[in-house]
PDB file of C-alpha atoms in Angstrom:
ATOM      1  CA  MET A 148       0.000   0.000   0.000  1.00 46.00           C
ATOM      2  CA  THR A 149       1.310   3.414  -0.946  1.00 46.00           C
ATOM      3  CA  THR A 150       0.472   6.504   1.063  1.00 44.00           C
ATOM      4  CA  ALA A 151       0.639   9.883  -0.525  1.00 47.00           C
ATOM      5  CA  THR A 152       1.387  12.863   1.613  1.00 44.00           C
ATOM      6  CA  ALA A 153       0.827  16.417   0.631  1.00 44.00           C
ATOM      7  CA  THR A 154       2.913  19.231   1.912  1.00 43.00           C
ATOM      8  CA  ASP A 155       1.281  22.610   2.179  1.00 43.00           C
ATOM      9  CA  THR A 156       3.706  24.971   0.503  1.00 42.00           C
ATOM     10  CA  ARG A 157       1.454  28.038   0.623  1.00 43.00           C
ATOM     11  CA  GLN A 158       2.868  31.097   2.319  1.00 43.00           C
ATOM     12  CA  PRO A 159       0.825  32.614   5.135  1.00 47.00           C
ATOM     13  CA  ASP A 160      -1.692  35.168   3.922  1.00 55.00           C
ATOM     14  CA  VAL A 161      -0.134  38.595   3.935  1.00 61.00           C
ATOM     15  CA  ILE A 162      -2.529  41.485   4.183  1.00 72.00           C
ATOM     16  CA  ALA A 163      -1.537  44.689   2.463  1.00 78.00           C
ATOM     17  CA  PRO A 164      -0.884  47.633   4.777  1.00 77.00           C
ATOM     18  CA  SER A 165      -3.682  49.603   3.100  1.00 79.00           C
ATOM     19  CA  VAL A 166      -6.188  46.867   4.030  1.00 81.00           C
ATOM     20  CA  LEU A 167      -4.909  46.811   7.625  1.00 82.00           C
ATOM     21  CA  LEU A 168      -5.128  50.598   7.738  1.00 82.00           C
ATOM     22  CA  ARG A 169      -8.785  50.486   6.698  1.00 83.00           C
ATOM     23  CA  TYR A 170      -9.491  47.775   9.291  1.00 82.00           C
ATOM     24  CA  TYR A 171      -7.911  49.720  12.146  1.00 84.00           C
ATOM     25  CA  THR A 172      -9.364  53.066  11.028  1.00 84.00           C
ATOM     26  CA  ASN A 173     -12.865  52.074   9.926  1.00 85.00           C
ATOM     27  CA  LEU A 174     -13.752  49.150  12.194  1.00 83.00           C
ATOM     28  CA  LEU A 175     -11.904  50.197  15.328  1.00 90.00           C
ATOM     29  CA  SER A 176     -11.944  53.996  14.813  1.00 89.00           C
ATOM     30  CA  TRP A 177      -8.234  54.221  15.628  1.00 93.00           C
ATOM     31  CA  PRO A 178      -6.047  57.065  14.296  1.00 93.00           C
ATOM     32  CA  THR A 179      -3.674  55.142  12.049  1.00 92.00           C
ATOM     33  CA  THR A 180      -1.295  55.945   9.224  1.00 90.00           C
ATOM     34  CA  ILE A 181       1.146  53.991   7.067  1.00 89.00           C
ATOM     35  CA  ASP A 182       4.826  54.720   7.653  1.00 88.00           C
ATOM     36  CA  SER A 183       6.126  55.578   4.189  1.00 86.00           C
ATOM     37  CA  GLN A 184       9.585  54.160   4.912  1.00 88.00           C
ATOM     38  CA  THR A 185       8.714  50.846   6.599  1.00 85.00           C
ATOM     39  CA  GLY A 186       5.218  50.220   5.243  1.00 84.00           C
ATOM     40  CA  GLU A 187       4.010  49.511   8.807  1.00 88.00           C
ATOM     41  CA  VAL A 188       0.642  50.620  10.055  1.00 91.00           C
ATOM     42  CA  GLN A 189       1.252  53.097  12.885  1.00 94.00           C
ATOM     43  CA  LEU A 190      -1.199  53.972  15.680  1.00 95.00           C
ATOM     44  CA  ARG A 191      -1.045  57.559  16.956  1.00 96.00           C
ATOM     45  CA  LEU A 192      -1.385  57.617  20.729  1.00 97.00           C
ATOM     46  CA  GLY A 193      -2.942  60.153  23.033  1.00 95.00           C
ATOM     47  CA  GLU A 194      -6.405  61.238  21.917  1.00 93.00           C
ATOM     48  CA  THR A 195      -8.269  57.987  21.222  1.00 95.00           C
ATOM     49  CA  VAL A 196      -5.902  55.219  22.293  1.00 97.00           C
ATOM     50  CA  ASP A 197      -3.006  55.146  24.727  1.00 98.00           C
ATOM     51  CA  ALA A 198      -0.561  52.444  25.778  1.00 98.00           C
ATOM     52  CA  LEU A 199       1.419  51.068  28.691  1.00 98.00           C
ATOM     53  CA  VAL A 200       4.475  48.906  28.024  1.00 98.00           C
ATOM     54  CA  MET A 201       6.057  46.326  30.329  1.00 97.00           C
ATOM     55  CA  ARG A 202       8.150  43.145  30.258  1.00 96.00           C
ATOM     56  CA  ALA A 203       6.260  40.038  29.194  1.00 95.00           C
ATOM     57  CA  GLY A 204       6.522  38.166  32.512  1.00 94.00           C
ATOM     58  CA  PHE A 205       5.113  41.033  34.543  1.00 96.00           C
ATOM     59  CA  GLY A 206       2.632  41.782  31.747  1.00 97.00           C
ATOM     60  CA  SER A 207       1.287  38.245  32.031  1.00 96.00           C
ATOM     61  CA  GLU A 208       0.501  38.818  35.707  1.00 96.00           C
ATOM     62  CA  VAL A 209      -1.094  42.192  34.957  1.00 97.00           C
ATOM     63  CA  ASN A 210      -3.195  40.591  32.223  1.00 97.00           C
ATOM     64  CA  HIS A 211      -4.311  37.912  34.692  1.00 96.00           C
ATOM     65  CA  GLU A 212      -5.395  40.670  37.082  1.00 95.00           C
ATOM     66  CA  LEU A 213      -7.425  42.310  34.292  1.00 96.00           C
ATOM     67  CA  VAL A 214      -9.076  39.008  33.380  1.00 95.00           C
ATOM     68  CA  ARG A 215     -10.008  38.452  37.033  1.00 94.00           C
ATOM     69  CA  ALA A 216     -11.766  41.831  36.861  1.00 93.00           C
ATOM     70  CA  MET A 217     -13.524  40.682  33.659  1.00 94.00           C
ATOM     71  CA  MET A 218     -11.611  43.088  31.412  1.00 95.00           C
ATOM     72  CA  CYS A 219      -9.643  42.498  28.261  1.00 94.00           C
ATOM     73  CA  ALA A 220      -6.986  44.720  26.715  1.00 97.00           C
ATOM     74  CA  PRO A 221      -5.519  44.332  23.252  1.00 97.00           C
ATOM     75  CA  ILE A 222      -1.869  43.381  23.767  1.00 97.00           C
ATOM     76  CA  ILE A 223       0.961  43.646  21.250  1.00 96.00           C
ATOM     77  CA  VAL A 224       4.017  41.426  21.784  1.00 96.00           C
ATOM     78  CA  VAL A 225       7.212  43.197  20.750  1.00 94.00           C
ATOM     79  CA  PRO A 226      10.196  40.825  20.752  1.00 92.00           C
ATOM     80  CA  GLY A 227      13.486  42.114  22.077  1.00 87.00           C
ATOM     81  CA  LYS A 228      17.041  40.816  22.238  1.00 84.00           C
ATOM     82  CA  LYS A 229      16.736  39.596  25.823  1.00 83.00           C
ATOM     83  CA  ALA A 230      13.024  39.699  26.582  1.00 85.00           C
ATOM     84  CA  ALA A 231       9.737  40.571  24.941  1.00 92.00           C
ATOM     85  CA  ASP A 232       7.692  43.613  25.845  1.00 96.00           C
ATOM     86  CA  TRP A 233       3.926  43.658  26.014  1.00 97.00           C
ATOM     87  CA  VAL A 234       2.111  46.812  24.936  1.00 98.00           C
ATOM     88  CA  PHE A 235      -1.334  47.139  26.546  1.00 98.00           C
ATOM     89  CA  LEU A 236      -3.672  49.400  24.564  1.00 98.00           C
ATOM     90  CA  THR A 237      -6.022  51.504  26.680  1.00 98.00           C
ATOM     91  CA  GLN A 238      -8.387  54.423  26.489  1.00 97.00           C
ATOM     92  CA  PRO A 239      -6.673  57.827  26.679  1.00 97.00           C
ATOM     93  CA  ARG A 240      -4.561  58.498  29.735  1.00 96.00           C
ATOM     94  CA  THR A 241      -5.968  60.267  32.728  1.00 95.00           C
ATOM     95  CA  PRO A 242      -3.988  62.487  35.111  1.00 95.00           C
ATOM     96  CA  MET A 243      -1.873  60.552  37.625  1.00 95.00           C
ATOM     97  CA  ARG A 244      -0.710  61.453  41.108  1.00 96.00           C
ATOM     98  CA  GLN A 245       3.031  61.443  41.677  1.00 97.00           C
ATOM     99  CA  SER A 246       2.690  58.308  43.830  1.00 95.00           C
ATOM    100  CA  THR A 247       1.122  56.501  40.867  1.00 96.00           C
ATOM    101  CA  VAL A 248       3.929  57.617  38.547  1.00 96.00           C
ATOM    102  CA  ASP A 249       6.453  56.450  41.153  1.00 96.00           C
ATOM    103  CA  ASP A 250       4.749  53.036  41.396  1.00 95.00           C
ATOM    104  CA  LEU A 251       4.759  52.595  37.608  1.00 96.00           C
ATOM    105  CA  MET A 252       8.418  53.515  37.423  1.00 96.00           C
ATOM    106  CA  ALA A 253       9.280  51.132  40.278  1.00 95.00           C
ATOM    107  CA  ALA A 254       7.428  48.355  38.412  1.00 95.00           C
ATOM    108  CA  GLN A 255       9.401  49.270  35.249  1.00 96.00           C
ATOM    109  CA  VAL A 256       6.215  50.097  33.360  1.00 97.00           C
ATOM    110  CA  GLY A 257       6.527  52.728  30.669  1.00 97.00           C
ATOM    111  CA  TRP A 258       4.202  54.854  28.611  1.00 97.00           C
ATOM    112  CA  TYR A 259       4.427  56.995  25.519  1.00 96.00           C
ATOM    113  CA  LYS A 260       4.098  60.730  25.027  1.00 94.00           C
ATOM    114  CA  PRO A 261       0.872  61.974  23.407  1.00 94.00           C
ATOM    115  CA  GLY A 262       1.419  61.995  19.659  1.00 95.00           C
ATOM    116  CA  ASP A 263       3.926  59.124  19.682  1.00 96.00           C
ATOM    117  CA  THR A 264       3.150  56.176  17.444  1.00 96.00           C
ATOM    118  CA  VAL A 265       3.410  52.424  17.845  1.00 95.00           C
ATOM    119  CA  ALA A 266       3.498  49.918  15.019  1.00 93.00           C
ATOM    120  CA  LEU A 267       0.507  47.613  14.790  1.00 93.00           C
ATOM    121  CA  PRO A 268       1.057  43.962  13.909  1.00 90.00           C
ATOM    122  CA  ALA A 269       0.164  42.608  10.524  1.00 79.00           C
ATOM    123  CA  SER A 270      -2.230  39.692  10.495  1.00 65.00           C
ATOM    124  CA  GLY A 271      -0.844  36.347  11.500  1.00 57.00           C
ATOM    125  CA  THR A 272       2.392  35.765  13.313  1.00 54.00           C
ATOM    126  CA  THR A 273       5.743  36.270  11.706  1.00 55.00           C
ATOM    127  CA  GLU A 274       8.741  34.342  12.943  1.00 58.00           C
ATOM    128  CA  GLY A 275      10.319  36.408  15.679  1.00 65.00           C
ATOM    129  CA  GLY A 276       8.250  39.466  14.785  1.00 85.00           C
ATOM    130  CA  MET A 277       5.694  41.599  16.486  1.00 90.00           C
ATOM    131  CA  CYS A 278       2.279  39.974  16.923  1.00 93.00           C
ATOM    132  CA  TRP A 279      -1.029  40.259  18.757  1.00 93.00           C
ATOM    133  CA  LEU A 280      -1.298  38.371  22.024  1.00 94.00           C
ATOM    134  CA  GLN A 281      -4.883  39.581  22.274  1.00 94.00           C
ATOM    135  CA  ARG A 282      -6.395  41.124  19.168  1.00 93.00           C
ATOM    136  CA  PRO A 283      -8.715  44.120  19.334  1.00 93.00           C
ATOM    137  CA  GLU A 284     -12.312  43.347  18.464  1.00 90.00           C
ATOM    138  CA  PRO A 285     -14.658  45.758  16.693  1.00 89.00           C
ATOM    139  CA  GLY A 286     -17.297  47.058  19.086  1.00 88.00           C
ATOM    140  CA  GLU A 287     -15.320  46.160  22.217  1.00 91.00           C
ATOM    141  CA  GLU A 288     -14.306  49.121  24.317  1.00 93.00           C
ATOM    142  CA  LEU A 289     -10.699  49.450  25.366  1.00 96.00           C
ATOM    143  CA  PRO A 290     -10.074  49.253  29.110  1.00 97.00           C
ATOM    144  CA  SER A 291      -9.606  52.578  30.822  1.00 97.00           C
ATOM    145  CA  TRP A 292      -6.097  53.830  31.508  1.00 97.00           C
ATOM    146  CA  GLY A 293      -6.919  53.769  35.232  1.00 97.00           C
ATOM    147  CA  ALA A 294      -8.070  50.144  35.143  1.00 97.00           C
ATOM    148  CA  VAL A 295      -4.797  48.954  33.617  1.00 98.00           C
ATOM    149  CA  VAL A 296      -2.718  51.176  35.926  1.00 97.00           C
ATOM    150  CA  GLY A 297      -4.694  49.777  38.871  1.00 96.00           C
ATOM    151  CA  ALA A 298      -3.974  46.224  37.714  1.00 96.00           C
ATOM    152  CA  VAL A 299      -0.263  47.112  37.464  1.00 97.00           C
ATOM    153  CA  ARG A 300      -0.224  48.551  40.985  1.00 95.00           C
ATOM    154  CA  ARG A 301      -2.110  45.585  42.496  1.00 94.00           C
ATOM    155  CA  THR A 302       0.199  43.133  40.752  1.00 94.00           C
ATOM    156  CA  PHE A 303       3.332  45.021  41.751  1.00 93.00           C
ATOM    157  CA  THR A 304       2.397  45.278  45.433  1.00 85.00           C
ATOM    158  CA  ARG A 305       1.464  41.590  45.482  1.00 76.00           C
ATOM    159  CA  THR A 306       4.791  40.517  43.968  1.00 62.00           C
ATOM    160  CA  TRP A 307       6.878  42.821  46.133  1.00 54.00           C
TER     161      TRP A 307
END
């Protein structure tokens, strides 16, 4: 008896940046542009969407805290040389007390300046490249800045 095996030689579907731009802009109402040099879709932060960035291990614990509170944040995984960073997308930032800023800095959690941009992942996962850990869903509201900051602070005090 002879068995034939087929090998799937198709490349993963690659979505053109212009299609991704329309998805992020039209379905999610995010302020996005295409970087003319890299071809990446960029999200402008500050007015509609903001972001907190942290190391993956700590980010996993923060995400668990959010899930316990029945919240979900879109998370971008950005690989690094030594460790990956997780970028949590939130609603626009709210004012923070100095003690909150101090806690975020102690937990090694960063944030961007209003007007900064972050690259958004293409569809699918590329080997060693940026990808979605949790994709944004049309119609789902982003968690508030305060909710994610609160999850960071609770996680940090619990692990300290």
